[in-house]
Coordinates of N, CA, C and O in Angstrom, one line a residue:
X11 N 4.7 -8.6 34.8 CA 6.2 -8.6 33.9 C 7.2 -7.6 34.8 O 6.7 -6.5 35.0
X12 N 8.1 -8.0 35.0 CA 9.3 -7.1 35.7 C 10.1 -6.3 34.6 O 9.9 -6.3 33.8
X13 N 10.6 -5.1 35.4 CA 11.6 -4.5 34.5 C 12.4 -5.3 34.2 O 13.3 -5.7 34.7
X14 N 13.1 -4.9 32.7 CA 14.0 -5.3 32.3 C 15.5 -4.7 32.5 O 15.3 -3.4 32.1
X15 N 16.5 -5.6 32.7 CA 17.6 -4.9 33.0 C 18.1 -4.6 31.6 O 17.6 -5.1 30.3
X16 N 19.3 -3.8 31.2 CA 19.8 -3.5 30.1 C 20.2 -4.9 29.1 O 19.8 -5.0 28.1
X17 N 20.7 -6.0 29.5 CA 20.8 -7.3 28.7 C 19.4 -7.8 28.4 O 19.5 -8.3 27.2
X18 N 18.8 -7.8 29.3 CA 17.3 -8.5 28.9 C 16.6 -8.0 28.0 O 16.0 -8.4 26.9
X19 N 16.6 -6.2 28.0 CA 16.1 -5.4 26.8 C 16.8 -5.7 25.6 O 15.9 -5.5 24.5
X20 N 18.0 -5.8 25.4 CA 18.7 -6.1 24.4 C 18.3 -7.3 23.7 O 18.1 -7.6 22.5
X21 N 18.2 -8.5 24.6 CA 17.9 -9.9 23.9 C 16.5 -9.7 23.5 O 16.2 -10.3 22.4
X22 N 15.5 -9.0 24.1 CA 14.0 -8.9 23.8 C 13.9 -7.9 22.6 O 13.4 -8.5 21.6
X23 N 15.0 -6.9 22.4 CA 14.8 -6.1 21.2 C 15.3 -7.1 20.0 O 14.8 -6.8 19.0
X24 N 16.3 -7.7 20.1 CA 16.6 -8.7 19.0 C 15.6 -9.7 18.7 O 15.6 -9.9 17.5
X25 N 15.0 -10.3 19.6 CA 13.8 -11.2 19.5 C 12.7 -10.4 18.4 O 12.4 -11.1 17.7
X26 N 12.4 -9.4 19.0 CA 11.3 -8.4 18.4 C 11.7 -8.2 16.9 O 11.0 -8.4 16.0
X27 N 12.9 -7.7 16.8 CA 13.5 -7.5 15.5 C 13.3 -8.6 14.7 O 13.0 -8.3 13.1
X28 N 13.8 -9.9 15.0 CA 13.8 -10.9 14.2 C 12.4 -11.1 13.7 O 11.8 -11.7 13.0
X29 N 11.4 -10.9 14.9 CA 10.1 -11.3 14.9 C 9.4 -10.5 13.6 O 8.8 -11.1 12.6
X30 N 9.6 -9.1 13.6 CA 9.0 -8.2 12.5 C 9.7 -8.4 11.4 O 8.8 -8.0 10.4
X31 N 10.9 -9.0 11.1 CA 11.4 -9.1 9.8 C 11.4 -10.7 9.5 O 11.7 -11.0 8.2
X32 N 10.5 -11.4 10.1 CA 9.9 -12.6 9.6 C 9.3 -12.6 7.9 O 8.7 -11.9 7.9
X33 N 9.6 -13.7 7.3 CA 9.2 -13.5 5.8 C 8.0 -14.6 5.7 O 7.7 -14.9 4.6
X34 N 7.6 -15.5 6.9 CA 6.8 -16.5 6.4 C 5.9 -16.6 7.8 O 6.5 -16.2 8.9
X35 N 4.7 -17.2 7.9 CA 4.1 -17.3 9.1 C 4.7 -18.1 9.9 O 4.7 -18.0 11.2
X36 N 5.5 -19.2 9.4 CA 6.2 -20.3 10.1 C 7.4 -19.7 11.1 O 7.5 -19.8 11.9
X37 N 8.0 -18.6 10.2 CA 9.0 -18.2 10.7 C 8.7 -16.9 12.1 O 9.0 -17.0 13.0
X38 N 7.3 -16.5 11.7 CA 6.8 -15.4 12.7 C 6.4 -16.3 13.9 O 6.6 -15.6 14.8
X39 N 5.9 -17.5 13.7 CA 5.5 -18.3 14.9 C 6.5 -18.6 15.5 O 6.4 -18.9 16.9
X40 N 7.5 -19.1 15.1 CA 9.0 -19.6 15.6 C 9.4 -18.5 16.6 O 9.6 -18.5 17.6
X41 N 9.6 -17.2 15.9 CA 9.9 -16.0 17.0 C 9.3 -15.6 17.9 O 9.4 -15.3 19.3
X42 N 7.8 -15.8 17.6 CA 6.7 -15.5 18.7 C 7.0 -16.5 19.9 O 7.0 -16.1 21.0
X43 N 7.4 -17.5 19.5 CA 7.4 -18.6 20.2 C 8.6 -18.4 21.4 O 8.7 -18.7 22.6
X44 N 9.7 -17.9 20.6 CA 10.9 -17.7 21.3 C 10.7 -16.6 22.2 O 11.2 -16.4 23.4
X45 N 9.9 -15.5 22.0 CA 9.7 -14.4 22.7 C 8.8 -14.8 24.0 O 9.2 -14.3 25.1
X46 N 7.7 -15.7 23.4 CA 6.9 -16.4 24.6 C 8.1 -16.7 25.9 O 7.7 -16.7 26.8
X47 N 8.5 -17.5 25.5 CA 9.5 -18.3 26.4 C 10.6 -17.5 27.0 O 10.4 -17.4 28.3
X48 N 11.0 -16.4 26.2 CA 11.7 -15.4 27.1 C 10.9 -14.7 28.1 O 11.5 -14.3 29.4
X49 N 9.8 -14.2 27.7 CA 8.9 -13.4 28.5 C 8.7 -14.5 29.8 O 8.5 -13.9 31.0
X50 N 8.3 -15.6 29.3 CA 7.7 -16.5 30.5 C 8.8 -16.7 31.5 O 8.5 -16.8 32.6
X51 N 10.1 -16.8 31.2 CA 11.1 -17.0 32.0 C 11.2 -15.8 33.0 O 11.7 -15.7 34.0
X52 N 11.2 -14.4 32.3 CA 11.3 -13.2 32.9 C 10.4 -13.1 34.0 O 10.4 -12.9 35.2
X53 N 9.2 -13.7 33.6 CA 7.6 -13.5 34.4 C 8.0 -14.5 35.7 O 7.9 -14.0 36.6
X54 N 8.6 -15.5 35.5 CA 8.7 -16.4 36.6 C 9.6 -15.5 37.8 O 9.3 -16.2 38.9
X55 N 10.3 -15.0 37.6 CA 11.3 -14.3 38.4 C 10.4 -13.2 39.2 O 10.8 -12.8 40.3
X56 N 9.4 -12.8 38.7 CA 8.5 -12.0 39.3 C 7.2 -12.3 39.1 O 6.1 -11.6 38.4
X57 N 6.1 -13.5 39.9 CA 5.3 -13.9 39.4 C 3.9 -12.9 39.4 O 3.0 -13.0 38.9
X58 N 3.9 -11.9 40.4 CA 2.7 -11.1 40.9 C 2.9 -9.7 40.3 O 2.3 -8.8 40.7
X59 N 3.7 -9.5 39.1 CA 3.8 -8.3 38.6 C 2.7 -7.8 37.4 O 2.4 -6.7 37.4
X60 N 1.8 -8.8 37.1 CA 0.6 -8.4 36.3 C -0.5 -9.1 37.0 O -0.5 -10.1 37.5
X61 N -1.7 -8.4 36.5 CA -3.0 -8.8 37.0 C -3.4 -10.1 36.3 O -3.2 -10.3 35.2
X62 N -4.6 -10.4 37.0 CA -5.1 -11.8 36.3 C -5.8 -11.4 34.9 O -5.5 -11.9 34.1
X63 N -6.6 -10.4 34.9 CA -7.1 -9.7 33.7 C -6.2 -9.5 32.6 O -6.5 -9.9 31.4
X64 N -4.9 -8.7 33.1 CA -3.7 -8.6 31.8 C -3.6 -9.7 31.3 O -3.0 -10.0 30.2
X65 N -3.1 -10.7 32.3 CA -2.8 -12.2 31.6 C -3.8 -13.0 31.0 O -3.4 -13.3 29.8
X66 N -4.9 -12.7 31.1 CA -5.9 -13.2 30.3 C -6.1 -12.6 29.0 O -6.3 -13.1 28.1
X67 N -5.9 -11.2 29.0 CA -5.9 -10.4 27.7 C -4.6 -10.9 26.8 O -4.6 -11.3 25.8
X68 N -3.6 -11.3 27.7 CA -2.4 -11.7 26.7 C -2.7 -12.9 26.2 O -2.2 -13.3 25.4
X69 N -3.0 -14.0 27.1 CA -3.2 -15.3 26.5 C -4.2 -15.2 25.3 O -4.2 -16.2 24.6
X70 N -5.3 -14.6 25.6 CA -6.2 -14.3 24.5 C -5.5 -14.1 23.0 O -5.6 -14.5 21.9
X71 N -4.6 -12.9 23.0 CA -3.9 -12.6 21.9 C -3.1 -13.5 21.6 O -2.9 -13.7 20.4
X72 N -2.3 -14.2 22.4 CA -1.3 -15.2 22.0 C -2.1 -16.3 21.0 O -1.5 -17.0 20.2
X73 N -3.3 -16.8 21.7 CA -3.9 -17.8 21.0 C -4.4 -17.4 19.7 O -4.3 -18.1 18.9
X74 N -4.9 -16.2 19.5 CA -5.2 -15.7 18.1 C -4.0 -15.5 17.2 O -4.3 -15.7 16.3
X75 N -3.1 -15.1 17.6 CA -1.8 -15.0 17.0 C -1.5 -16.3 16.4 O -1.3 -16.6 15.3
X76 N -1.5 -17.6 17.2 CA -1.2 -18.7 17.0 C -2.2 -19.4 15.9 O -1.3 -20.1 15.2
X77 N -3.2 -19.0 15.9 CA -4.3 -19.6 15.1 C -4.5 -18.6 13.9 O -5.0 -19.2 13.1
X78 N -3.7 -17.6 13.8 CA -3.7 -16.8 12.5 C -3.3 -17.8 11.4 O -2.6 -18.7 11.3
X79 N -4.1 -17.5 10.2 CA -4.1 -18.1 9.0 C -3.4 -17.6 7.7 O -3.2 -18.1 6.8
X80 N -2.9 -16.0 8.0 CA -2.6 -15.4 7.0 C -1.3 -14.3 7.7 O -1.3 -14.1 8.8
X81 N -0.5 -14.1 6.7 CA 0.7 -13.1 7.2 C -0.1 -11.7 7.7 O 0.3 -11.3 8.7
X82 N -1.0 -11.2 7.1 CA -1.9 -10.3 7.4 C -2.1 -10.4 8.9 O -2.2 -9.6 10.0
X83 N -3.3 -11.5 9.3 CA -3.4 -11.6 10.5 C -2.1 -12.0 11.5 O -2.3 -11.1 12.9
X84 N -1.1 -12.6 11.2 CA 0.1 -12.4 12.2 C 0.3 -11.2 12.7 O 0.7 -11.0 13.7
X85 N 0.7 -10.3 11.7 CA 1.0 -9.1 11.7 C -0.1 -8.3 12.6 O 0.3 -7.4 13.9
X86 N -1.2 -8.4 12.5 CA -2.3 -7.7 13.2 C -2.2 -7.9 14.7 O -2.0 -7.0 15.6
X87 N -1.9 -9.1 15.1 CA -1.8 -9.8 16.5 C -0.5 -9.6 16.8 O -0.5 -9.3 18.1
X88 N 0.6 -9.3 16.4 CA 1.7 -8.9 16.6 C 1.8 -7.5 17.4 O 2.2 -7.2 18.2
X89 N 1.2 -6.6 16.4 CA 0.8 -5.5 16.7 C 0.1 -5.2 18.0 O 0.3 -4.2 19.0
X90 N -1.0 -5.9 18.0 CA -1.8 -6.0 19.3 C -0.8 -6.4 20.4 O -1.2 -6.0 21.7
X91 N 0.1 -7.4 20.3 CA 1.1 -7.8 21.5 C 1.6 -6.7 21.9 O 2.0 -6.5 23.0
X92 N 2.4 -6.2 20.9 CA 3.1 -5.0 21.2 C 2.8 -4.0 22.0 O 3.0 -3.5 22.9
X93 N 1.3 -3.5 21.5 CA 0.4 -2.6 22.2 C 0.2 -2.9 23.9 O 0.4 -2.4 24.7
X94 N 0.2 -4.3 23.8 CA -0.3 -4.9 25.3 C 1.1 -4.7 26.2 O 1.1 -4.2 27.4
X95 N 1.9 -5.0 25.3 CA 3.5 -5.1 26.4 C 3.7 -3.7 26.6 O 4.1 -3.3 27.7
X96 N 3.7 -2.6 25.5 CA 3.8 -1.5 26.1 C 2.9 -0.8 27.1 O 3.4 0.1 28.0
X97 N 1.7 -1.3 27.1 CA 0.6 -0.7 28.0 C 1.0 -1.3 29.3 O 1.1 -0.6 30.4
X98 N 1.6 -2.6 29.6 CA 1.9 -3.1 31.1 C 3.3 -2.1 31.3 O 3.5 -2.1 32.2
X99 N 4.2 -2.1 30.5 CA 5.5 -1.7 30.6 C 5.2 -0.1 31.1 O 5.5 0.1 32.4
X100 N 4.5 0.9 30.6 CA 4.3 2.1 31.0 C 3.2 2.1 32.4 O 3.6 3.3 33.0
X101 N 2.3 1.1 32.7 CA 1.9 1.2 33.6 C 2.6 0.7 34.8 O 2.2 1.4 36.0
X102 N 3.6 0.1 34.5 CA 4.7 0.1 35.7 C 5.5 1.0 36.3 O 6.2 1.1 37.5
X103 N 5.6 1.8 35.2 CA 6.5 3.1 35.5 C 5.8 4.4 36.1 O 6.7 5.0 36.7
X104 N 4.5 4.3 36.3 CA 3.6 5.3 37.0 C 3.3 4.9 38.2 O 3.2 3.6 38.6

């Protein structure tokens, strides 16, 4: 994942805010899809910025989130994905 400029970061933060404030599983899934699409578009600009194991971990978390059957599960995988994103972000800073 490449480093985001201020505009990209603001857009991402807005999507995350909407995702966190979703009131249903359907709404959570919608915003997750929007976030995924947004990150995929950013990723395409810098294809080699994450490793294959990192990408596989992300895809596993994403699959689990999509297959979640309760709001509790959705929130759990949301948190796991946020942790993953933070870990990737901070690893790029060092």
